Amino acid sequence: MEFSSSKHGDKLVVTVAGRMDAITAQEFDTQCRQWLAAGDTNVIADLSGLEYISSAGLRSILSAAKQLKGAQGSLAFCNLSGMVEEVFVVSGFAAMFTMHPTLEDALAG
Amino acid sequence: MPVFDATPDLASLPLVRDHVLPLAADAGLDPAALPRLDLVLEEILVNVANHAYGGRQGTFEVECAVRDGQFCCLIRDWGAPFDPLAAPAPDTGTTMEQRPVGGLGILLVTTMSDHCRYARTGEANELTVCFALRHDTG
């Protein structure tokens, strides 16, 4: 799994690429602690490069979201497709989180 | 098709994928369904790794077959009797704050596969998951 991030005003856009599975998922949680340490609490995760996610990935995302919420922040998502979108819908995550079709929409929202 | 066997731990995860996914592709499983099969295998293997042997050494095997127009994988372990399909479904309609972390693996197995079945056979837990093969190609 690969991460890159950029600041847009008070929002941190994090692009996540690769596979978020039982082997790699913990990295999302680890990254989240770094965002918090840097004072970034409003995070938009751009998942356009994410090919695969399992329940281990969902677990890491929920844990990160709870940490951000605890710091009066937020976690939103954009650019989901394929099986990643399917997993978000089936698990209820698509209804639970703020979802945007594109990054432009996410930054405007 | 050859039977795959290994110890149930995360190191086996890529090995299972490398064994099963090409067999499924050769059997004619729709490429769009391969990530679902990939996911189902991971969820089952993680489940076996976490629960089957309670910290003791053990093994599992994966046996693939084409049956009744479906590509099926039978995942077998010799741990304590456990029917994952009997667990209550998680509540997927809660808010983020109320949502407990975890418990989604089996939901993904049942929704992403076309058919799944559990059986206790002798000393073994046998979980079979099947994916429909398309017949409109030829």
Tab-separated table of C-alpha atoms in Angstrom:
chain	number	residue	atom	x	y	z
A	1	MET	CA	0.000	0.000	0.000
A	2	GLU	CA	1.285	3.462	-0.884
A	3	PHE	CA	0.336	6.850	0.513
A	4	SER	CA	0.880	10.405	-0.624
A	5	SER	CA	-0.677	13.506	0.834
A	6	SER	CA	-1.210	17.176	0.063
A	7	LYS	CA	-2.773	20.077	1.969
A	8	HIS	CA	-5.775	21.919	0.559
A	9	GLY	CA	-6.619	24.679	3.026
A	10	ASP	CA	-7.566	22.942	6.272
A	11	LYS	CA	-8.039	19.617	4.533
A	12	LEU	CA	-5.456	16.908	4.066
A	13	VAL	CA	-5.931	14.872	0.887
A	14	VAL	CA	-4.409	11.416	1.193
A	15	THR	CA	-4.201	9.182	-1.860
A	16	VAL	CA	-4.086	5.487	-1.066
A	17	ALA	CA	-2.918	2.989	-3.681
A	18	GLY	CA	-2.425	-0.762	-3.863
A	19	ARG	CA	-3.973	-3.430	-1.651
A	20	MET	CA	-5.437	-2.879	1.810
A	21	ASP	CA	-5.476	-6.433	3.140
A	22	ALA	CA	-4.737	-8.270	6.387
A	23	ILE	CA	-1.012	-7.847	5.759
A	24	THR	CA	-0.983	-4.106	4.970
A	25	ALA	CA	-4.118	-2.614	6.546
A	26	GLN	CA	-2.480	-1.546	9.798
A	27	GLU	CA	-0.500	1.061	7.833
A	28	PHE	CA	-3.643	3.175	7.406
A	29	ASP	CA	-4.044	3.356	11.171
A	30	THR	CA	-0.355	4.199	11.541
A	31	GLN	CA	-0.630	6.969	8.941
A	32	CYS	CA	-3.656	8.338	10.785
A	33	ARG	CA	-1.626	8.770	13.948
A	34	GLN	CA	0.918	10.767	11.936
A	35	TRP	CA	-1.829	13.034	10.513
A	36	LEU	CA	-3.103	13.653	14.034
A	37	ALA	CA	0.408	14.337	15.331
A	38	ALA	CA	0.828	16.930	12.558
A	39	GLY	CA	-2.487	18.555	13.495
A	40	ASP	CA	-4.332	17.350	10.392
A	41	THR	CA	-7.784	16.234	11.502
A	42	ASN	CA	-9.907	16.812	8.371
A	43	VAL	CA	-8.856	14.095	5.980
A	44	ILE	CA	-10.116	13.194	2.519
A	45	ALA	CA	-8.958	9.757	1.385
A	46	ASP	CA	-8.733	9.487	-2.403
A	47	LEU	CA	-9.088	5.760	-3.153
A	48	SER	CA	-8.740	5.942	-6.958
A	49	GLY	CA	-5.548	3.863	-6.795
A	50	LEU	CA	-6.857	1.328	-4.278
A	51	GLU	CA	-7.353	-2.009	-6.051
A	52	TYR	CA	-8.483	-4.170	-3.161
A	53	ILE	CA	-9.822	-3.900	0.366
A	54	SER	CA	-10.819	-6.597	2.878
A	55	SER	CA	-12.450	-6.473	6.315
A	56	ALA	CA	-8.975	-5.850	7.764
A	57	GLY	CA	-8.894	-2.641	5.715
A	58	LEU	CA	-12.364	-1.649	6.914
A	59	ARG	CA	-11.255	-2.262	10.482
A	60	SER	CA	-8.258	0.043	10.050
A	61	ILE	CA	-10.388	2.735	8.382
A	62	LEU	CA	-13.011	2.658	11.143
A	63	SER	CA	-10.346	2.831	13.819
A	64	ALA	CA	-8.753	5.834	12.062
A	65	ALA	CA	-12.139	7.536	11.630
A	66	LYS	CA	-12.889	7.180	15.334
A	67	GLN	CA	-9.517	8.722	16.208
A	68	LEU	CA	-10.111	11.679	13.859
A	69	LYS	CA	-13.636	12.153	15.195
A	70	GLY	CA	-12.243	12.117	18.729
A	71	ALA	CA	-10.039	15.056	17.698
A	72	GLN	CA	-13.109	16.943	16.314
A	73	GLY	CA	-11.993	15.996	12.810
A	74	SER	CA	-13.478	14.023	9.960
A	75	LEU	CA	-12.670	11.376	7.384
A	76	ALA	CA	-14.326	11.454	3.951
A	77	PHE	CA	-13.735	9.363	0.829
A	78	CYS	CA	-13.689	9.942	-2.911
A	79	ASN	CA	-13.039	8.109	-6.170
A	80	LEU	CA	-14.115	4.594	-5.188
A	81	SER	CA	-14.592	2.018	-7.908
A	82	GLY	CA	-14.808	-1.724	-8.575
A	83	MET	CA	-14.607	-4.121	-5.666
A	84	VAL	CA	-13.577	-1.354	-3.234
A	85	GLU	CA	-16.864	0.448	-3.850
A	86	GLU	CA	-18.728	-2.864	-3.581
A	87	VAL	CA	-17.136	-3.638	-0.199
A	88	PHE	CA	-18.004	-0.134	1.081
A	89	VAL	CA	-21.645	-0.612	0.054
A	90	VAL	CA	-22.046	-4.151	1.439
A	91	SER	CA	-20.449	-3.255	4.785
A	92	GLY	CA	-22.564	-0.125	5.237
A	93	PHE	CA	-19.440	2.072	5.142
A	94	ALA	CA	-20.756	3.906	2.062
A	95	ALA	CA	-23.775	5.039	4.088
A	96	MET	CA	-21.811	5.649	7.285
A	97	PHE	CA	-19.113	7.909	5.795
A	98	THR	CA	-19.257	11.025	3.652
A	99	MET	CA	-18.599	9.810	0.101
A	100	HIS	CA	-17.787	11.963	-2.919
A	101	PRO	CA	-17.638	10.831	-6.550
A	102	THR	CA	-14.569	12.979	-7.299
A	103	LEU	CA	-11.841	14.846	-5.442
A	104	GLU	CA	-13.226	18.156	-6.753
A	105	ASP	CA	-16.566	17.369	-5.107
A	106	ALA	CA	-14.800	16.384	-1.891
A	107	LEU	CA	-12.851	19.662	-1.745
A	108	ALA	CA	-15.999	21.691	-2.480
A	109	GLY	CA	-18.016	19.809	0.147
B	1	MET	CA	-7.190	-29.742	-9.338
B	2	PRO	CA	-4.209	-29.931	-6.939
B	3	VAL	CA	-4.945	-29.421	-3.245
B	4	PHE	CA	-3.146	-26.554	-1.522
B	5	ASP	CA	-2.103	-26.964	2.086
B	6	ALA	CA	-0.215	-24.722	4.512
B	7	THR	CA	-0.217	-23.374	8.032
B	8	PRO	CA	-3.000	-20.862	8.677
B	9	ASP	CA	-1.130	-17.573	9.057
B	10	LEU	CA	-0.772	-14.333	7.135
B	11	ALA	CA	2.337	-15.595	5.327
B	12	SER	CA	0.107	-18.159	3.594
B	13	LEU	CA	-2.202	-15.477	2.229
B	14	PRO	CA	-0.259	-14.648	-0.967
B	15	LEU	CA	0.443	-18.361	-1.502
B	16	VAL	CA	-3.265	-19.222	-1.427
B	17	ARG	CA	-4.014	-16.421	-3.884
B	18	ASP	CA	-1.270	-17.559	-6.236
B	19	HIS	CA	-2.653	-21.080	-6.132
B	20	VAL	CA	-6.380	-20.413	-6.448
B	21	LEU	CA	-6.751	-17.319	-8.659
B	22	PRO	CA	-5.059	-18.855	-11.752
B	23	LEU	CA	-7.201	-22.002	-11.339
B	24	ALA	CA	-10.318	-19.827	-11.253
B	25	ALA	CA	-9.209	-17.843	-14.295
B	26	ASP	CA	-8.483	-21.079	-16.204
B	27	ALA	CA	-11.898	-22.417	-15.222
B	28	GLY	CA	-13.447	-19.376	-16.883
B	29	LEU	CA	-14.412	-17.245	-13.895
B	30	ASP	CA	-15.278	-13.719	-15.011
B	31	PRO	CA	-12.214	-11.457	-14.410
B	32	ALA	CA	-14.546	-9.036	-12.593
B	33	ALA	CA	-15.330	-11.792	-10.068
B	34	LEU	CA	-11.670	-12.547	-9.297
B	35	PRO	CA	-11.306	-9.733	-6.702
B	36	ARG	CA	-14.400	-11.112	-4.938
B	37	LEU	CA	-12.857	-14.581	-4.828
B	38	ASP	CA	-9.588	-13.019	-3.623
B	39	LEU	CA	-11.499	-11.268	-0.816
B	40	VAL	CA	-13.469	-14.349	0.222
B	41	LEU	CA	-10.268	-16.424	0.435
B	42	GLU	CA	-8.596	-13.798	2.624
B	43	GLU	CA	-11.556	-13.522	4.990
B	44	ILE	CA	-11.778	-17.303	5.421
B	45	LEU	CA	-8.044	-17.777	5.882
B	46	VAL	CA	-7.837	-14.941	8.444
B	47	ASN	CA	-10.765	-16.524	10.253
B	48	VAL	CA	-9.045	-19.919	10.361
B	49	ALA	CA	-5.758	-18.290	11.412
B	50	ASN	CA	-7.439	-16.435	14.290
B	51	HIS	CA	-9.879	-19.043	15.553
B	52	ALA	CA	-9.329	-22.611	14.410
B	53	TYR	CA	-6.470	-23.782	16.571
B	54	GLY	CA	-6.486	-21.456	19.601
B	55	GLY	CA	-2.742	-20.834	19.416
B	56	ARG	CA	-1.835	-24.477	18.695
B	57	GLN	CA	-0.061	-25.540	15.518
B	58	GLY	CA	-2.355	-26.637	12.735
B	59	THR	CA	-2.833	-26.788	9.014
B	60	PHE	CA	-5.543	-25.992	6.508
B	61	GLU	CA	-6.129	-26.975	2.918
B	62	VAL	CA	-7.904	-25.505	-0.067
B	63	GLU	CA	-9.451	-27.781	-2.666
B	64	CYS	CA	-10.855	-26.260	-5.864
B	65	ALA	CA	-13.323	-27.821	-8.277
B	66	VAL	CA	-15.734	-26.882	-11.041
B	67	ARG	CA	-19.198	-28.177	-10.218
B	68	ASP	CA	-22.674	-27.378	-11.578
B	69	GLY	CA	-21.440	-24.351	-13.505
B	70	GLN	CA	-19.640	-22.956	-10.474
B	71	PHE	CA	-16.031	-22.571	-9.405
B	72	CYS	CA	-15.900	-23.857	-5.830
B	73	CYS	CA	-13.244	-23.743	-3.116
B	74	LEU	CA	-13.447	-26.002	-0.100
B	75	ILE	CA	-11.405	-24.672	2.831
B	76	ARG	CA	-10.738	-27.327	5.458
B	77	ASP	CA	-9.199	-27.156	8.928
B	78	TRP	CA	-9.033	-29.594	11.819
B	79	GLY	CA	-9.672	-27.118	14.616
B	80	ALA	CA	-12.540	-26.943	17.084
B	81	PRO	CA	-15.988	-27.242	15.477
B	82	PHE	CA	-16.988	-23.786	14.264
B	83	ASP	CA	-19.670	-22.751	11.806
B	84	PRO	CA	-18.868	-19.174	10.782
B	85	LEU	CA	-22.121	-18.933	8.816
B	86	ALA	CA	-24.133	-19.400	12.028
B	87	ALA	CA	-22.859	-16.127	13.538
B	88	PRO	CA	-25.415	-13.292	13.661
B	89	ALA	CA	-24.996	-10.705	10.912
B	90	PRO	CA	-23.487	-7.403	12.063
B	91	ASP	CA	-25.683	-4.284	12.137
B	92	THR	CA	-24.467	-2.320	9.101
B	93	GLY	CA	-26.903	0.540	9.653
B	94	THR	CA	-25.312	2.270	12.668
B	95	THR	CA	-23.488	5.567	12.841
B	96	MET	CA	-19.707	5.619	12.758
B	97	GLU	CA	-19.539	6.402	16.485
B	98	GLN	CA	-21.720	3.404	17.411
B	99	ARG	CA	-20.145	1.022	14.981
B	100	PRO	CA	-17.979	-1.665	16.629
B	101	VAL	CA	-14.605	-2.242	14.989
B	102	GLY	CA	-14.489	-5.625	13.241
B	103	GLY	CA	-16.936	-8.445	12.603
B	104	LEU	CA	-17.401	-7.856	8.885
B	105	GLY	CA	-15.387	-10.727	7.425
B	106	ILE	CA	-18.128	-13.345	7.257
B	107	LEU	CA	-20.651	-10.813	5.941
B	108	LEU	CA	-18.268	-10.207	3.038
B	109	VAL	CA	-17.868	-13.961	2.477
B	110	THR	CA	-21.619	-14.540	2.247
B	111	THR	CA	-22.422	-11.498	0.119
B	112	MET	CA	-19.488	-11.705	-2.308
B	113	SER	CA	-19.795	-15.422	-3.053
B	114	ASP	CA	-22.750	-16.916	-4.925
B	115	HIS	CA	-23.105	-19.871	-2.616
B	116	CYS	CA	-21.523	-20.966	0.659
B	117	ARG	CA	-21.989	-23.950	2.889
B	118	TYR	CA	-20.470	-25.221	6.125
B	119	ALA	CA	-20.138	-28.850	7.158
B	120	ARG	CA	-18.429	-30.608	10.045
B	121	THR	CA	-17.038	-33.756	8.467
B	122	GLY	CA	-15.329	-36.122	10.895
B	123	GLU	CA	-12.736	-33.971	12.662
B	124	ALA	CA	-12.746	-31.248	10.004
B	125	ASN	CA	-14.474	-27.906	9.496
B	126	GLU	CA	-15.312	-27.629	5.804
B	127	LEU	CA	-16.393	-24.314	4.353
B	128	THR	CA	-17.278	-24.369	0.652
B	129	VAL	CA	-17.644	-21.145	-1.321
B	130	CYS	CA	-18.777	-21.103	-4.944
B	131	PHE	CA	-18.795	-18.524	-7.728
B	132	ALA	CA	-21.002	-18.859	-10.797
B	133	LEU	CA	-19.234	-19.324	-14.119
B	134	ARG	CA	-20.713	-17.472	-17.050
B	135	HIS	CA	-22.046	-19.503	-19.925
B	136	ASP	CA	-22.725	-16.756	-22.431
B	137	THR	CA	-19.331	-16.931	-24.137
B	138	GLY	CA	-19.760	-19.841	-26.276
